[in-house]
Amino acid sequence: MTSNPPDHSGPGDGSDHRPELESVADFERRARSWLAAHGRRRVPGSNDSLALFPEWERPESATWVDDARMWLTARHEAGFAGITISRASGGLGLTAEHQHAFESAESEYETAPDEIWAIGHHMVIPAIDRFGTAEQRRRFIVPGLRGDLVFCQLFSEPDAGSDLAGLRTTARRDGDAWIVDGQKVWTSVAHVAHYGMLLCRTDPAAPKHRGITCFLVPLDSPGVTVRPIRQITGGSAFNEVFLDGVVVPDELRLGAEGDGWAITRTTLNLERVSLSLAGPNTDPTRLIALARERGVAGDAVVRQSLADVVTRRRVTELTSARVTDVSRSGGDPGPLASTLKLLSTELLRTMGHTAALILGASLVADTGEWGTYAWGRQILETAGLRIGGGTDEIQRNVLAEGILRLPRDPRPATASEV
């Protein structure tokens, strides 16, 4: 876990690069010019990895956090950080479409794994911008945008993953502080984060969707223990976090006491959108090139499967554009965010099926050939994305109830009702 850096809070640099009416096209041209001058383009075929999560077991991971901080600092100083964050909080105050344009261009360049900052920039910082006090916005947003602070999300629990409102981690008021006890699981970057966005039950007598409060907890606090989780791939991209009598000052409470569920819903929608994949690991051209290399591009079944991937990718991109339009107009994507998340995971599942169809035994036998055995990792990790941000089954329930207006699932009986 990284120790807290000096406080660099305050308004950000690059204010000359925040034109209120700059078109997306002009913004993207300016961004691409900066990226070309300061970044290093990805070379197709230079990296065999198809991992969907950071491979922290790799030797080069030792420099990732420092590399990410240097990149984010440069990006902030150039005026490309906090694109959708309000100007009052140190952001650019532009639209989700501007952000998508920059991130699409940035994905063409080599950077430290964006998972290091994605949770902070896509979920935690927007939540602080919307729900935080003036002091919290001053203290956390610009340092987070610059890379001086890394954030993680402490939501899921061993018995409260898909049913997040059933969380059991508690926070008990003690004067001007709260005493937190509980456990969180499947936490990305917790081992390098400075703060965690923490959900706790503060009123055990309230209905389960109420009585939940959100905090920003320092992860170097006494009583916080972070342990890596070994996954099916052999790596450890996630952690479990134990909180044993952790003292959290009330000034680090985000939003009003008992209003945690409203923050949760907003953050989960942001998470579902951020988990929708449009990066290099879902680019159909790599699968097409693989089919040609293996000499099966003319096979009718393979061609049909490739066409399915291309179609799903395009539908996902169009749905992402719809979400962008809703967000740009100030609306709540709601069930549309669940649609996008579900389309993204189905795209990954279809890509894995197609890779298996093309590769056969080469998928599971490492012969050292580029672009063969590496697909196994993507297939295994797809299961994680079908769980993170709400399982596929939860997304379908959201669509059934929010769009089709079907009745809710029956509530399981409690022990007292049996």
XYZ file of C-alpha atoms in Angstrom:
418
model
C 0.000 0.000 0.000
C 1.312 3.432 -0.952
C 1.724 6.054 1.762
C -0.126 9.346 1.443
C 1.730 11.929 -0.704
C 2.005 15.639 0.064
C -1.210 17.641 -0.306
C -1.160 19.262 -3.753
C -4.803 20.261 -3.677
C -6.046 23.388 -5.340
C -7.106 24.460 -8.821
C -5.455 22.593 -11.657
C -3.038 23.823 -14.271
C -3.922 24.121 -17.918
C -6.859 26.534 -17.498
C -6.118 27.945 -20.955
C -7.098 24.548 -22.367
C -10.707 24.566 -21.128
C -12.655 26.375 -23.874
C -16.301 25.985 -22.938
C -17.562 25.661 -26.490
C -14.735 23.655 -28.034
C -16.163 21.116 -30.456
C -15.450 17.435 -29.981
C -13.624 17.373 -33.322
C -11.346 20.291 -32.351
C -10.745 18.784 -28.918
C -9.834 15.419 -30.438
C -7.448 17.024 -32.936
C -5.704 18.883 -30.132
C -5.563 15.707 -28.020
C -4.117 13.632 -30.847
C -1.473 16.277 -31.484
C -0.436 16.172 -27.817
C -0.458 12.375 -27.710
C 1.692 12.179 -30.827
C 4.231 14.535 -29.240
C 4.318 12.936 -25.776
C 3.193 9.304 -26.138
C 4.523 6.110 -27.667
C 2.226 4.416 -30.143
C 1.234 0.799 -29.637
C 2.898 -1.456 -32.188
C 0.515 -4.209 -33.372
C 1.899 -7.587 -32.416
C 4.484 -6.173 -30.012
C 2.663 -7.450 -26.935
C 1.289 -10.967 -26.771
C -0.800 -10.280 -23.676
C -4.581 -10.265 -24.009
C -5.184 -9.880 -20.271
C -8.268 -7.887 -19.315
C -6.897 -7.053 -15.855
C -3.424 -5.878 -14.750
C -0.965 -8.732 -14.406
C 0.633 -7.582 -11.143
C 2.859 -10.660 -11.083
C 4.825 -9.306 -14.070
C 8.261 -7.836 -13.225
C 7.439 -4.537 -14.916
C 4.535 -3.940 -12.498
C 7.055 -2.511 -9.983
C 7.124 0.757 -11.941
C 3.468 0.940 -12.953
C 2.240 3.309 -10.231
C 5.103 5.763 -10.777
C 4.638 5.524 -14.550
C 0.913 6.170 -14.153
C 1.543 9.183 -11.902
C 3.968 10.744 -14.398
C 1.526 10.188 -17.280
C -1.437 11.626 -15.380
C 0.583 14.649 -14.247
C 1.599 15.379 -17.835
C -1.976 14.859 -19.017
C -3.314 17.205 -16.353
C -0.791 19.932 -17.093
C -1.677 19.710 -20.789
C -5.369 20.208 -20.030
C -6.688 16.683 -20.688
C -7.649 15.553 -17.163
C -11.065 15.624 -15.522
C -12.744 16.149 -18.880
C -16.289 15.785 -17.523
C -15.527 17.023 -13.988
C -16.952 20.455 -13.188
C -14.681 23.433 -13.644
C -15.418 24.513 -10.088
C -13.727 21.301 -8.920
C -10.700 21.679 -11.201
C -11.970 19.749 -14.216
C -12.713 20.830 -17.771
C -16.505 20.760 -17.524
C -16.856 19.181 -20.983
C -19.049 16.303 -22.118
C -18.834 12.531 -22.018
C -18.351 12.658 -25.788
C -15.166 14.698 -25.319
C -13.960 12.140 -22.781
C -14.712 9.230 -25.097
C -12.830 10.945 -27.939
C -9.742 11.430 -25.773
C -9.761 7.920 -24.320
C -10.223 6.346 -27.749
C -7.176 8.250 -29.001
C -5.201 7.482 -25.832
C -5.871 3.737 -26.235
C -3.639 3.825 -29.315
C -0.640 4.631 -27.099
C 1.369 2.681 -24.543
C 0.634 3.690 -20.932
C 0.750 2.084 -17.523
C -2.407 -0.031 -17.008
C -5.333 2.390 -16.889
C -6.943 0.290 -14.137
C -4.615 2.159 -11.761
C -6.555 5.365 -12.314
C -9.798 4.204 -13.971
C -11.717 3.607 -10.725
C -10.709 7.004 -9.402
C -11.302 8.943 -12.593
C -14.473 7.142 -13.733
C -16.208 6.468 -10.420
C -14.761 7.961 -7.232
C -13.820 11.443 -8.454
C -17.163 11.985 -10.267
C -18.949 10.918 -7.058
C -16.896 13.394 -4.997
C -17.612 16.099 -7.578
C -21.351 15.439 -7.273
C -21.803 14.568 -3.593
C -18.713 15.911 -1.820
C -18.297 19.012 0.304
C -16.255 21.945 -0.972
C -13.344 20.818 1.227
C -13.552 17.227 -0.061
C -13.557 18.438 -3.665
C -10.531 20.646 -2.939
C -8.707 17.890 -1.091
C -9.246 14.969 -3.447
C -10.194 15.881 -7.001
C -7.166 17.681 -8.446
C -4.654 15.405 -6.637
C -6.604 12.431 -8.000
C -6.604 13.825 -11.532
C -2.850 14.487 -11.322
C -2.117 10.944 -10.166
C -0.967 11.982 -6.685
C -3.835 9.955 -5.181
C -4.998 6.491 -6.229
C -8.526 5.377 -5.299
C -10.225 2.015 -5.029
C -13.844 1.015 -4.489
C -14.841 -0.878 -1.339
C -18.331 -2.110 -2.239
C -18.581 -5.895 -2.714
C -18.498 -8.294 0.220
C -18.329 -12.099 0.481
C -22.100 -12.202 1.127
C -23.079 -8.992 -0.662
C -21.886 -8.929 -4.235
C -24.866 -8.927 -6.568
C -27.108 -8.023 -3.622
C -25.015 -5.028 -2.643
C -27.712 -3.608 -0.379
C -27.203 -6.669 1.851
C -23.755 -5.496 2.936
C -22.689 -6.237 6.514
C -19.708 -3.941 7.039
C -20.751 -1.563 9.816
C -19.804 1.955 10.850
C -20.656 3.020 14.406
C -20.683 6.702 15.348
C -18.167 7.674 18.041
C -18.164 11.430 18.547
C -16.645 13.092 15.476
C -15.560 9.761 14.005
C -16.884 6.382 12.936
C -15.613 2.922 13.917
C -15.673 0.561 10.937
C -15.661 -3.240 11.050
C -16.114 -5.638 8.147
C -14.645 -7.156 5.002
C -14.638 -6.192 1.333
C -13.652 -8.386 -1.601
C -12.738 -8.247 -5.318
C -11.132 -4.846 -4.819
C -8.973 -3.687 -7.712
C -5.740 -1.766 -6.936
C -6.389 -1.755 -3.161
C -2.747 -2.706 -2.591
C -1.528 0.539 -4.201
C -4.457 2.860 -3.402
C -4.378 5.733 -0.925
C -8.146 5.909 -0.308
C -11.081 3.574 -0.688
C -14.663 4.613 -1.401
C -16.350 2.586 1.339
C -19.979 1.581 1.829
C -21.067 0.767 5.386
C -24.303 0.035 7.191
C -24.806 2.800 9.741
C -28.423 2.062 10.722
C -29.042 -1.672 11.143
C -32.720 -1.043 11.952
C -33.455 0.667 8.619
C -34.609 -1.191 5.475
C -31.567 -2.594 3.722
C -31.496 0.003 0.910
C -31.503 2.693 3.581
C -29.197 3.118 6.505
C -26.128 2.865 4.225
C -23.467 5.587 4.360
C -20.449 6.242 2.150
C -16.957 7.166 3.385
C -13.521 7.878 1.942
C -11.239 5.755 4.110
C -7.422 6.109 4.130
C -5.993 2.670 3.438
C -2.959 3.273 5.630
C -5.266 3.547 8.661
C -4.605 1.199 11.594
C -6.877 -1.829 11.307
C -6.864 -1.992 7.472
C -5.405 -5.198 5.997
C -5.137 -5.797 2.240
C -4.543 -9.303 0.907
C -4.225 -10.386 -2.752
C -6.676 -12.938 -4.173
C -5.144 -15.687 -6.308
C -7.255 -16.212 -9.437
C -7.790 -19.042 -11.900
C -5.143 -17.477 -14.169
C -2.518 -17.769 -11.436
C -2.285 -13.989 -11.084
C -3.674 -11.580 -8.482
C -5.502 -8.648 -10.051
C -7.858 -8.236 -7.067
C -7.698 -8.022 -3.296
C -9.742 -8.616 -0.184
C -9.742 -5.852 2.405
C -10.323 -6.371 6.140
C -11.403 -3.461 8.373
C -10.969 -4.087 12.079
C -11.920 -1.156 14.319
C -10.854 1.398 11.687
C -11.388 4.997 12.826
C -12.736 7.223 10.039
C -13.245 10.951 10.771
C -16.734 12.220 10.000
C -15.164 14.780 7.644
C -14.469 11.832 5.326
C -18.147 10.903 5.120
C -19.305 11.371 1.503
C -22.857 12.675 1.358
C -25.386 12.678 4.162
C -25.670 9.901 6.736
C -27.958 7.205 5.322
C -27.718 8.474 1.724
C -25.174 5.885 0.617
C -27.578 4.032 -1.668
C -28.122 7.101 -3.879
C -24.347 7.429 -4.247
C -24.115 3.693 -4.897
C -26.630 3.785 -7.748
C -24.840 6.684 -9.413
C -21.445 5.010 -9.023
C -22.667 1.621 -10.285
C -24.018 3.233 -13.455
C -20.627 4.875 -13.958
C -18.939 1.516 -13.342
C -21.127 -0.319 -15.850
C -20.335 2.264 -18.493
C -16.603 2.187 -17.687
C -16.545 -1.621 -17.885
C -17.914 -1.536 -21.427
C -14.938 -2.421 -23.558
C -13.891 -0.654 -26.733
C -10.132 -0.983 -26.377
C -7.540 -3.024 -28.252
C -8.512 -6.284 -26.552
C -11.958 -6.180 -28.188
C -10.744 -5.139 -31.630
C -12.012 -7.756 -34.142
C -9.068 -7.145 -36.470
C -6.804 -9.197 -34.195
C -9.118 -12.196 -34.464
C -9.407 -11.758 -38.227
C -5.611 -11.618 -38.552
C -5.367 -14.765 -36.419
C -7.832 -16.603 -38.670
C -5.787 -15.658 -41.736
C -2.529 -16.685 -40.084
C -3.977 -20.074 -39.146
C -5.347 -20.580 -42.669
C -9.019 -20.834 -41.660
C -10.283 -17.422 -42.795
C -12.175 -19.123 -45.638
C -13.967 -21.609 -43.383
C -17.705 -20.869 -43.424
C -18.218 -21.488 -39.698
C -15.218 -19.331 -38.750
C -16.371 -16.536 -41.064
C -19.840 -16.586 -39.497
C -18.352 -16.411 -36.005
C -16.080 -13.515 -37.016
C -19.070 -11.697 -38.511
C -20.877 -12.168 -35.181
C -17.948 -10.548 -33.337
C -17.821 -7.598 -35.743
C -21.582 -7.088 -35.441
C -21.573 -7.248 -31.653
C -18.652 -4.811 -31.499
C -20.536 -2.331 -33.694
C -23.751 -2.656 -31.661
C -21.739 -2.080 -28.480
C -20.165 1.052 -29.974
C -23.570 2.418 -31.037
C -25.045 1.727 -27.597
C -22.059 3.472 -26.030
C -22.858 6.486 -28.221
C -26.451 6.432 -26.932
C -25.219 6.401 -23.342
C -22.911 9.306 -24.193
C -25.818 11.299 -25.623
C -27.944 10.700 -22.529
C -25.096 11.673 -20.216
C -24.268 14.740 -22.333
C -27.843 16.012 -21.948
C -27.615 15.613 -18.162
C -29.773 12.485 -18.034
C -29.316 9.247 -16.099
C -28.463 6.277 -18.382
C -30.237 3.969 -15.935
C -31.111 0.619 -17.569
C -29.234 1.710 -20.711
C -25.991 1.406 -18.714
C -26.965 -2.180 -17.901
C -27.609 -2.801 -21.607
C -24.141 -1.529 -22.461
C -22.499 -3.634 -19.758
C -24.344 -6.755 -20.913
C -23.494 -6.162 -24.579
C -19.818 -5.757 -23.664
C -19.584 -9.033 -21.779
C -21.470 -10.864 -24.541
C -18.955 -9.422 -27.016
C -16.098 -10.841 -24.952
C -17.806 -14.213 -24.643
C -18.272 -14.364 -28.420
C -14.638 -13.397 -28.996
C -13.502 -16.222 -26.736
C -15.706 -18.731 -28.551
C -14.307 -17.572 -31.895
C -10.700 -17.753 -30.678
C -11.302 -21.314 -29.461
C -12.837 -22.207 -32.817
C -9.791 -20.874 -34.670
C -7.076 -22.193 -32.367
C -8.286 -25.580 -31.182
C -5.632 -27.209 -28.985
C -3.280 -24.237 -29.452
C -5.532 -22.328 -27.090
C -4.460 -24.460 -24.131
C -1.006 -25.681 -25.212
C 1.678 -22.995 -25.050
C 3.822 -23.571 -28.129
C 5.407 -20.124 -27.957
C 3.557 -18.917 -31.045
C 2.387 -15.303 -30.877
C -1.341 -14.717 -30.473
C -2.325 -18.298 -29.660
C -2.018 -19.394 -26.025
C -2.491 -15.757 -24.919
C -6.191 -15.954 -25.783
C -6.675 -18.368 -22.880
C -6.125 -15.571 -20.381
C -8.775 -13.360 -21.968
C -11.274 -16.224 -21.952
C -10.630 -16.965 -18.280
C -10.801 -13.301 -17.255
C -14.018 -12.669 -19.158
C -15.781 -14.436 -16.278
C -14.576 -11.662 -13.964
C -16.077 -8.928 -16.126
C -19.349 -10.855 -16.264
C -19.437 -10.496 -12.473
C -17.860 -7.064 -11.841
C -20.258 -4.124 -11.850
C -23.210 -6.483 -11.402
C -23.542 -9.976 -12.871
C -25.118 -10.611 -16.263
C -28.150 -11.937 -14.398
C -28.445 -8.696 -12.415
C -28.239 -6.648 -15.638
C -31.076 -8.693 -17.118
C -33.146 -8.129 -13.990
C -32.538 -4.379 -14.284
C -33.736 -4.449 -17.898
C -36.734 -6.639 -17.068
C -37.878 -4.385 -14.235
C -36.756 -0.994 -15.559
C -37.741 -1.292 -19.223
C -40.176 -4.214 -19.592
C -41.875 -3.383 -16.262
C -41.943 -7.026 -15.244
C -42.557 -7.840 -11.560
C -39.589 -8.034 -9.248
C -38.110 -11.405 -8.319
C -39.729 -12.976 -5.253
C -37.940 -11.978 -2.053
C -36.421 -14.976 -0.201
C -37.979 -15.623 3.169
C -35.947 -14.609 6.214
C -35.204 -17.041 9.021
C -37.980 -15.497 11.160
C -40.537 -16.022 8.377
C -39.776 -19.686 7.789
